[in-house]
Amino acid sequence: MGDMTVSTPPRVLTVAGSDSGGGAGIQADLKTMMAMGVHGMSVIAAVTAQNSLGVQGYWELPPEAVRAQLDSVLGDIGTQAVKTGMLASPVLVEVVAETLGRYGAPVVVDPVGVSKHGDPLLAEEAVETMRTRLLPVATVATPNLWEVEQLTSVKVEDEGGLRRAADAVLALGPKWALIKGGHLPGAPVDLLTDGSEEHRFAAERHDNRHTHGTGCTLASAIASRLALGDDVPEAVRAAKEYVTGAIAHGFPLGAGIGPVDHAWRWR
């Protein structure tokens, strides 16, 4: 009898790096997925030693370990959406792009290049692989302005430059580009476009430096909403609402930058 009432929630897979401090990466992804009401699964591509002060070191997993994790999850459980984060090296980007391209679920690519502290998280030569292999399989790419510049050489100075940045990112192959304008002066605006329709998302700027994990959290929230059946603009709107609250409730941790609060809706 018990089984009649139990239903399996939509599944979402994150392929990213582990953050020992618990504020970003795989840890942020899984917390976000739980908060959004989906079942989170993880393929760990790299392990970082990091805390509120920065990334002290990172170690990639061997390609066969990443491939085996992907095969395990996708072969048995399956997923309704995927989010990719820190993939560290060209060979890992390659393995992930190839598998996800074949699998066919919507993919949210957070093209992680550098951490909040300015620590590089992507080998120089992996940028090219990201550009040519992973972005073409993306449903949505979510670069910040630093990552836009790293991927396209387009430098955005003001809100007027967001569309130019989006077009340059779309030229690399994703269906949608979400350009995060949070690093611009003034009220933060994100631009979402597929080349024809355009959506702008404004949010109040919170005077809170505890923003570790923002990018991971946003991309995971978008993937979660896609798994729940939203279209892309609706998924981004709902994800932005969740992340804005999480930033507003970010808390101090350690001696440096604290994380956003993934559980803000429950506390």
mmCIF file of C-alpha atoms in Angstrom:
data_model
loop_
_atom_site.group_PDB
_atom_site.id
_atom_site.type_symbol
_atom_site.label_atom_id
_atom_site.label_comp_id
_atom_site.label_asym_id
_atom_site.label_seq_id
_atom_site.Cartn_x
_atom_site.Cartn_y
_atom_site.Cartn_z
ATOM 1 C CA MET A 1 0.000 0.000 0.000
ATOM 2 C CA GLY A 2 2.778 2.402 0.999
ATOM 3 C CA ASP A 3 4.273 2.365 -2.476
ATOM 4 C CA MET A 4 1.112 3.724 -4.067
ATOM 5 C CA THR A 5 1.637 7.191 -2.638
ATOM 6 C CA VAL A 6 5.384 7.484 -3.217
ATOM 7 C CA SER A 7 6.503 9.180 -6.387
ATOM 8 C CA THR A 8 10.054 9.782 -7.526
ATOM 9 C CA PRO A 9 10.957 13.455 -7.922
ATOM 10 C CA PRO A 10 12.633 14.701 -11.100
ATOM 11 C CA ARG A 11 16.361 13.971 -11.125
ATOM 12 C CA VAL A 12 19.140 16.470 -11.755
ATOM 13 C CA LEU A 13 22.817 15.638 -12.205
ATOM 14 C CA THR A 14 25.710 17.937 -11.397
ATOM 15 C CA VAL A 15 29.109 17.346 -12.982
ATOM 16 C CA ALA A 16 31.525 19.589 -11.143
ATOM 17 C CA GLY A 17 34.194 19.985 -8.496
ATOM 18 C CA SER A 18 33.878 19.304 -4.789
ATOM 19 C CA ASP A 19 34.193 22.320 -2.463
ATOM 20 C CA SER A 20 35.477 21.191 0.926
ATOM 21 C CA GLY A 21 34.093 24.394 2.472
ATOM 22 C CA GLY A 22 30.552 23.419 1.477
ATOM 23 C CA GLY A 23 29.552 26.740 -0.091
ATOM 24 C CA ALA A 24 30.103 26.162 -3.804
ATOM 25 C CA GLY A 25 30.635 23.326 -6.269
ATOM 26 C CA ILE A 26 29.000 19.929 -5.828
ATOM 27 C CA GLN A 27 27.972 20.782 -2.271
ATOM 28 C CA ALA A 28 26.136 23.947 -3.327
ATOM 29 C CA ASP A 29 24.588 22.092 -6.248
ATOM 30 C CA LEU A 30 23.128 19.306 -4.106
ATOM 31 C CA LYS A 31 21.810 21.746 -1.484
ATOM 32 C CA THR A 32 20.185 23.839 -4.201
ATOM 33 C CA MET A 33 18.589 20.772 -5.781
ATOM 34 C CA MET A 34 17.130 19.708 -2.473
ATOM 35 C CA ALA A 35 15.800 23.216 -1.866
ATOM 36 C CA MET A 36 14.170 23.153 -5.329
ATOM 37 C CA GLY A 37 12.475 19.811 -4.663
ATOM 38 C CA VAL A 38 14.437 17.594 -7.061
ATOM 39 C CA HIS A 39 16.704 14.593 -6.472
ATOM 40 C CA GLY A 40 20.331 15.655 -6.898
ATOM 41 C CA MET A 41 23.069 13.336 -8.151
ATOM 42 C CA SER A 42 26.737 14.092 -8.628
ATOM 43 C CA VAL A 43 29.677 13.268 -10.840
ATOM 44 C CA ILE A 44 32.805 14.658 -9.215
ATOM 45 C CA ALA A 45 35.376 15.881 -11.736
ATOM 46 C CA ALA A 46 37.826 17.475 -9.311
ATOM 47 C CA VAL A 47 38.436 17.779 -5.601
ATOM 48 C CA THR A 48 39.374 21.150 -4.185
ATOM 49 C CA ALA A 49 40.899 22.043 -0.860
ATOM 50 C CA GLN A 50 39.172 25.337 -0.206
ATOM 51 C CA ASN A 51 37.712 27.442 2.538
ATOM 52 C CA SER A 52 36.447 30.986 3.031
ATOM 53 C CA LEU A 53 39.886 32.356 2.118
ATOM 54 C CA GLY A 54 40.284 30.716 -1.275
ATOM 55 C CA VAL A 55 41.315 27.561 -3.079
ATOM 56 C CA GLN A 56 44.461 26.033 -1.604
ATOM 57 C CA GLY A 57 44.712 23.235 -4.132
ATOM 58 C CA TYR A 58 42.822 21.099 -6.607
ATOM 59 C CA TRP A 59 43.158 17.579 -7.963
ATOM 60 C CA GLU A 60 41.413 16.355 -11.074
ATOM 61 C CA LEU A 61 39.902 12.909 -11.142
ATOM 62 C CA PRO A 62 41.145 10.562 -13.875
ATOM 63 C CA PRO A 63 38.969 10.645 -17.031
ATOM 64 C CA GLU A 64 37.954 7.017 -16.509
ATOM 65 C CA ALA A 65 36.622 7.873 -13.025
ATOM 66 C CA VAL A 66 34.506 10.684 -14.458
ATOM 67 C CA ARG A 67 33.293 8.506 -17.332
ATOM 68 C CA ALA A 68 32.408 5.671 -14.937
ATOM 69 C CA GLN A 69 30.406 7.996 -12.694
ATOM 70 C CA LEU A 70 28.497 9.342 -15.709
ATOM 71 C CA ASP A 71 27.774 5.830 -17.007
ATOM 72 C CA SER A 72 26.601 4.659 -13.579
ATOM 73 C CA VAL A 73 24.138 7.465 -13.062
ATOM 74 C CA LEU A 74 22.852 7.847 -16.611
ATOM 75 C CA GLY A 75 22.734 4.108 -17.306
ATOM 76 C CA ASP A 76 20.645 3.165 -14.272
ATOM 77 C CA ILE A 77 18.887 6.223 -12.865
ATOM 78 C CA GLY A 78 18.776 8.699 -15.719
ATOM 79 C CA THR A 79 18.276 12.433 -15.343
ATOM 80 C CA GLN A 80 15.879 15.158 -16.448
ATOM 81 C CA ALA A 81 18.568 17.855 -16.512
ATOM 82 C CA VAL A 82 22.310 18.289 -16.055
ATOM 83 C CA LYS A 83 24.431 21.100 -14.669
ATOM 84 C CA THR A 84 28.159 21.334 -15.347
ATOM 85 C CA GLY A 85 30.636 23.352 -13.303
ATOM 86 C CA MET A 86 34.358 23.054 -12.682
ATOM 87 C CA LEU A 87 35.807 20.577 -15.178
ATOM 88 C CA ALA A 88 39.470 21.613 -14.781
ATOM 89 C CA SER A 89 41.142 20.102 -17.881
ATOM 90 C CA PRO A 90 40.626 19.577 -21.634
ATOM 91 C CA VAL A 91 40.251 15.811 -21.332
ATOM 92 C CA LEU A 92 37.533 16.101 -18.670
ATOM 93 C CA VAL A 93 35.636 18.725 -20.678
ATOM 94 C CA GLU A 94 35.876 16.360 -23.646
ATOM 95 C CA VAL A 95 34.570 13.296 -21.753
ATOM 96 C CA VAL A 96 31.653 15.233 -20.297
ATOM 97 C CA ALA A 97 30.710 16.947 -23.573
ATOM 98 C CA GLU A 98 30.751 13.684 -25.476
ATOM 99 C CA THR A 99 28.570 11.836 -22.959
ATOM 100 C CA LEU A 100 26.064 14.651 -22.480
ATOM 101 C CA GLY A 101 25.847 15.314 -26.206
ATOM 102 C CA ARG A 102 24.769 11.713 -26.682
ATOM 103 C CA TYR A 103 22.415 11.641 -23.705
ATOM 104 C CA GLY A 104 20.160 14.500 -24.754
ATOM 105 C CA ALA A 105 18.754 15.938 -21.476
ATOM 106 C CA PRO A 106 18.897 19.748 -21.126
ATOM 107 C CA VAL A 107 22.345 20.899 -20.004
ATOM 108 C CA VAL A 108 23.097 24.073 -18.059
ATOM 109 C CA VAL A 109 26.769 24.954 -18.506
ATOM 110 C CA ASP A 110 28.334 27.212 -15.914
ATOM 111 C CA PRO A 111 31.671 27.841 -17.677
ATOM 112 C CA VAL A 112 33.662 28.140 -14.461
ATOM 113 C CA GLY A 113 36.952 29.863 -15.165
ATOM 114 C CA VAL A 114 38.010 31.550 -11.934
ATOM 115 C CA SER A 115 36.835 31.463 -8.323
ATOM 116 C CA LYS A 116 35.419 34.366 -6.307
ATOM 117 C CA HIS A 117 38.926 34.851 -4.939
ATOM 118 C CA GLY A 118 40.476 35.038 -8.410
ATOM 119 C CA ASP A 119 41.935 31.526 -8.278
ATOM 120 C CA PRO A 120 42.029 29.907 -11.751
ATOM 121 C CA LEU A 121 39.891 26.745 -11.860
ATOM 122 C CA LEU A 122 40.253 25.932 -15.544
ATOM 123 C CA ALA A 123 43.534 25.178 -17.270
ATOM 124 C CA GLU A 124 44.284 27.701 -20.040
ATOM 125 C CA GLU A 125 44.125 24.983 -22.710
ATOM 126 C CA ALA A 126 40.733 23.795 -21.397
ATOM 127 C CA VAL A 127 39.107 27.095 -22.353
ATOM 128 C CA GLU A 128 39.341 26.128 -26.022
ATOM 129 C CA THR A 129 37.786 22.695 -25.383
ATOM 130 C CA MET A 130 34.994 24.338 -23.408
ATOM 131 C CA ARG A 131 34.402 26.678 -26.334
ATOM 132 C CA THR A 132 34.401 24.055 -29.077
ATOM 133 C CA ARG A 133 33.015 20.949 -27.341
ATOM 134 C CA LEU A 134 30.893 21.777 -24.293
ATOM 135 C CA LEU A 135 29.136 25.023 -25.213
ATOM 136 C CA PRO A 136 27.641 23.473 -28.392
ATOM 137 C CA VAL A 137 25.768 20.897 -26.263
ATOM 138 C CA ALA A 138 24.485 23.503 -23.778
ATOM 139 C CA THR A 139 20.823 24.371 -23.462
ATOM 140 C CA VAL A 140 21.806 27.402 -21.377
ATOM 141 C CA ALA A 141 25.281 28.837 -20.750
ATOM 142 C CA THR A 142 25.604 31.070 -17.689
ATOM 143 C CA PRO A 143 28.903 32.997 -17.882
ATOM 144 C CA ASN A 144 29.738 35.984 -15.729
ATOM 145 C CA LEU A 145 31.510 38.906 -17.400
ATOM 146 C CA TRP A 146 34.995 37.543 -16.672
ATOM 147 C CA GLU A 147 34.040 34.234 -18.267
ATOM 148 C CA VAL A 148 32.485 35.992 -21.281
ATOM 149 C CA GLU A 149 35.811 37.698 -21.842
ATOM 150 C CA GLN A 150 37.742 34.450 -21.367
ATOM 151 C CA LEU A 151 35.506 32.644 -23.887
ATOM 152 C CA THR A 152 34.869 35.338 -26.510
ATOM 153 C CA SER A 153 37.316 38.221 -25.835
ATOM 154 C CA VAL A 154 34.280 40.526 -25.628
ATOM 155 C CA LYS A 155 34.712 42.964 -22.748
ATOM 156 C CA VAL A 156 31.498 44.388 -21.309
ATOM 157 C CA GLU A 157 31.783 47.845 -19.742
ATOM 158 C CA ASP A 158 28.095 48.643 -19.229
ATOM 159 C CA GLU A 159 24.585 47.278 -19.616
ATOM 160 C CA GLY A 160 24.607 48.215 -23.298
ATOM 161 C CA GLY A 161 27.339 45.643 -23.916
ATOM 162 C CA LEU A 162 25.349 42.687 -22.562
ATOM 163 C CA ARG A 163 23.645 41.855 -25.871
ATOM 164 C CA ARG A 164 26.962 41.944 -27.734
ATOM 165 C CA ALA A 165 28.350 39.531 -25.149
ATOM 166 C CA ALA A 166 25.298 37.272 -25.460
ATOM 167 C CA ASP A 167 25.586 37.140 -29.248
ATOM 168 C CA ALA A 168 29.277 36.242 -29.000
ATOM 169 C CA VAL A 169 28.456 33.420 -26.560
ATOM 170 C CA LEU A 170 25.536 32.180 -28.714
ATOM 171 C CA ALA A 171 27.909 32.019 -31.670
ATOM 172 C CA LEU A 172 29.720 29.221 -29.788
ATOM 173 C CA GLY A 173 26.616 27.042 -29.949
ATOM 174 C CA PRO A 174 24.454 27.070 -26.808
ATOM 175 C CA LYS A 175 20.692 27.457 -27.362
ATOM 176 C CA TRP A 176 20.427 30.200 -24.743
ATOM 177 C CA ALA A 177 22.953 32.549 -23.138
ATOM 178 C CA LEU A 178 22.411 34.046 -19.700
ATOM 179 C CA ILE A 179 24.934 36.855 -19.290
ATOM 180 C CA LYS A 180 25.318 37.744 -15.630
ATOM 181 C CA GLY A 181 25.884 41.468 -15.260
ATOM 182 C CA GLY A 182 26.373 41.445 -11.492
ATOM 183 C CA HIS A 183 29.929 42.779 -11.752
ATOM 184 C CA LEU A 184 28.793 45.945 -13.550
ATOM 185 C CA PRO A 185 28.321 49.209 -11.664
ATOM 186 C CA GLY A 186 24.739 50.120 -10.790
ATOM 187 C CA ALA A 187 21.733 47.864 -10.385
ATOM 188 C CA PRO A 188 22.608 44.307 -11.443
ATOM 189 C CA VAL A 189 20.947 43.108 -14.638
ATOM 190 C CA ASP A 190 21.206 39.682 -16.247
ATOM 191 C CA LEU A 191 20.389 39.235 -19.915
ATOM 192 C CA LEU A 192 18.889 35.991 -21.240
ATOM 193 C CA THR A 193 18.525 35.464 -24.980
ATOM 194 C CA ASP A 194 18.330 32.718 -27.589
ATOM 195 C CA GLY A 195 19.147 35.208 -30.332
ATOM 196 C CA SER A 196 15.528 36.107 -31.043
ATOM 197 C CA GLU A 197 13.719 36.688 -27.744
ATOM 198 C CA GLU A 198 15.359 38.660 -24.975
ATOM 199 C CA HIS A 199 14.643 38.744 -21.246
ATOM 200 C CA ARG A 200 16.227 41.035 -18.681
ATOM 201 C CA PHE A 201 16.279 40.170 -15.004
ATOM 202 C CA ALA A 202 16.989 42.924 -12.535
ATOM 203 C CA ALA A 203 17.548 42.254 -8.846
ATOM 204 C CA GLU A 204 18.265 44.557 -5.944
ATOM 205 C CA ARG A 205 21.928 44.545 -4.994
ATOM 206 C CA HIS A 206 22.429 43.188 -1.490
ATOM 207 C CA ASP A 207 25.102 44.773 0.622
ATOM 208 C CA ASN A 208 26.496 41.398 1.565
ATOM 209 C CA ARG A 209 29.931 40.071 0.766
ATOM 210 C CA HIS A 210 28.972 36.493 1.624
ATOM 211 C CA THR A 211 28.319 35.419 -1.939
ATOM 212 C CA HIS A 212 30.477 32.295 -2.262
ATOM 213 C CA GLY A 213 28.733 29.766 -4.495
ATOM 214 C CA THR A 214 26.424 32.175 -6.324
ATOM 215 C CA GLY A 215 27.233 30.928 -9.840
ATOM 216 C CA CYS A 216 26.999 27.236 -8.927
ATOM 217 C CA THR A 217 23.730 27.842 -7.117
ATOM 218 C CA LEU A 218 22.128 29.761 -9.986
ATOM 219 C CA ALA A 219 23.057 27.162 -12.614
ATOM 220 C CA SER A 220 21.816 24.317 -10.388
ATOM 221 C CA ALA A 221 18.561 26.127 -9.697
ATOM 222 C CA ILE A 222 18.012 26.635 -13.445
ATOM 223 C CA ALA A 223 18.687 22.937 -14.112
ATOM 224 C CA SER A 224 16.291 21.996 -11.303
ATOM 225 C CA ARG A 225 13.507 24.136 -12.731
ATOM 226 C CA LEU A 226 14.078 22.704 -16.228
ATOM 227 C CA ALA A 227 13.766 19.211 -14.722
ATOM 228 C CA LEU A 228 10.483 20.295 -13.130
ATOM 229 C CA GLY A 229 9.174 21.224 -16.580
ATOM 230 C CA ASP A 230 9.748 24.985 -16.842
ATOM 231 C CA ASP A 231 10.785 26.509 -20.154
ATOM 232 C CA VAL A 232 14.112 28.340 -20.112
ATOM 233 C CA PRO A 233 12.911 31.914 -19.375
ATOM 234 C CA GLU A 234 10.628 30.650 -16.593
ATOM 235 C CA ALA A 235 13.398 28.446 -15.151
ATOM 236 C CA VAL A 236 15.787 31.406 -15.067
ATOM 237 C CA ARG A 237 13.181 33.653 -13.446
ATOM 238 C CA ALA A 238 12.464 31.133 -10.672
ATOM 239 C CA ALA A 239 16.180 30.407 -10.201
ATOM 240 C CA LYS A 240 16.989 34.121 -9.918
ATOM 241 C CA GLU A 241 14.332 34.531 -7.243
ATOM 242 C CA TYR A 242 15.828 31.665 -5.232
ATOM 243 C CA VAL A 243 19.415 32.910 -5.614
ATOM 244 C CA THR A 244 18.533 36.508 -4.767
ATOM 245 C CA GLY A 245 17.077 35.306 -1.465
ATOM 246 C CA ALA A 246 20.085 33.073 -0.858
ATOM 247 C CA ILE A 247 22.456 36.023 -1.377
ATOM 248 C CA ALA A 248 20.368 38.247 0.900
ATOM 249 C CA HIS A 249 20.763 35.626 3.632
ATOM 250 C CA GLY A 250 24.451 34.822 2.988
ATOM 251 C CA PHE A 251 26.272 34.342 6.286
ATOM 252 C CA PRO A 252 29.825 34.745 7.611
ATOM 253 C CA LEU A 253 31.994 31.643 7.709
ATOM 254 C CA GLY A 254 35.673 31.417 8.585
ATOM 255 C CA ALA A 255 37.851 34.488 8.120
ATOM 256 C CA GLY A 256 36.943 35.293 4.499
ATOM 257 C CA ILE A 257 33.936 35.201 2.184
ATOM 258 C CA GLY A 258 30.966 33.239 3.495
ATOM 259 C CA PRO A 259 28.426 31.314 1.407
ATOM 260 C CA VAL A 260 24.947 32.143 0.227
ATOM 261 C CA ASP A 261 22.241 30.451 2.323
ATOM 262 C CA HIS A 262 20.812 27.532 0.371
ATOM 263 C CA ALA A 263 18.220 26.904 3.069
ATOM 264 C CA TRP A 264 16.930 30.483 3.361
ATOM 265 C CA ARG A 265 13.354 29.508 2.528
ATOM 266 C CA TRP A 266 13.250 27.089 5.470
ATOM 267 C CA ARG A 267 15.028 29.124 8.136
#
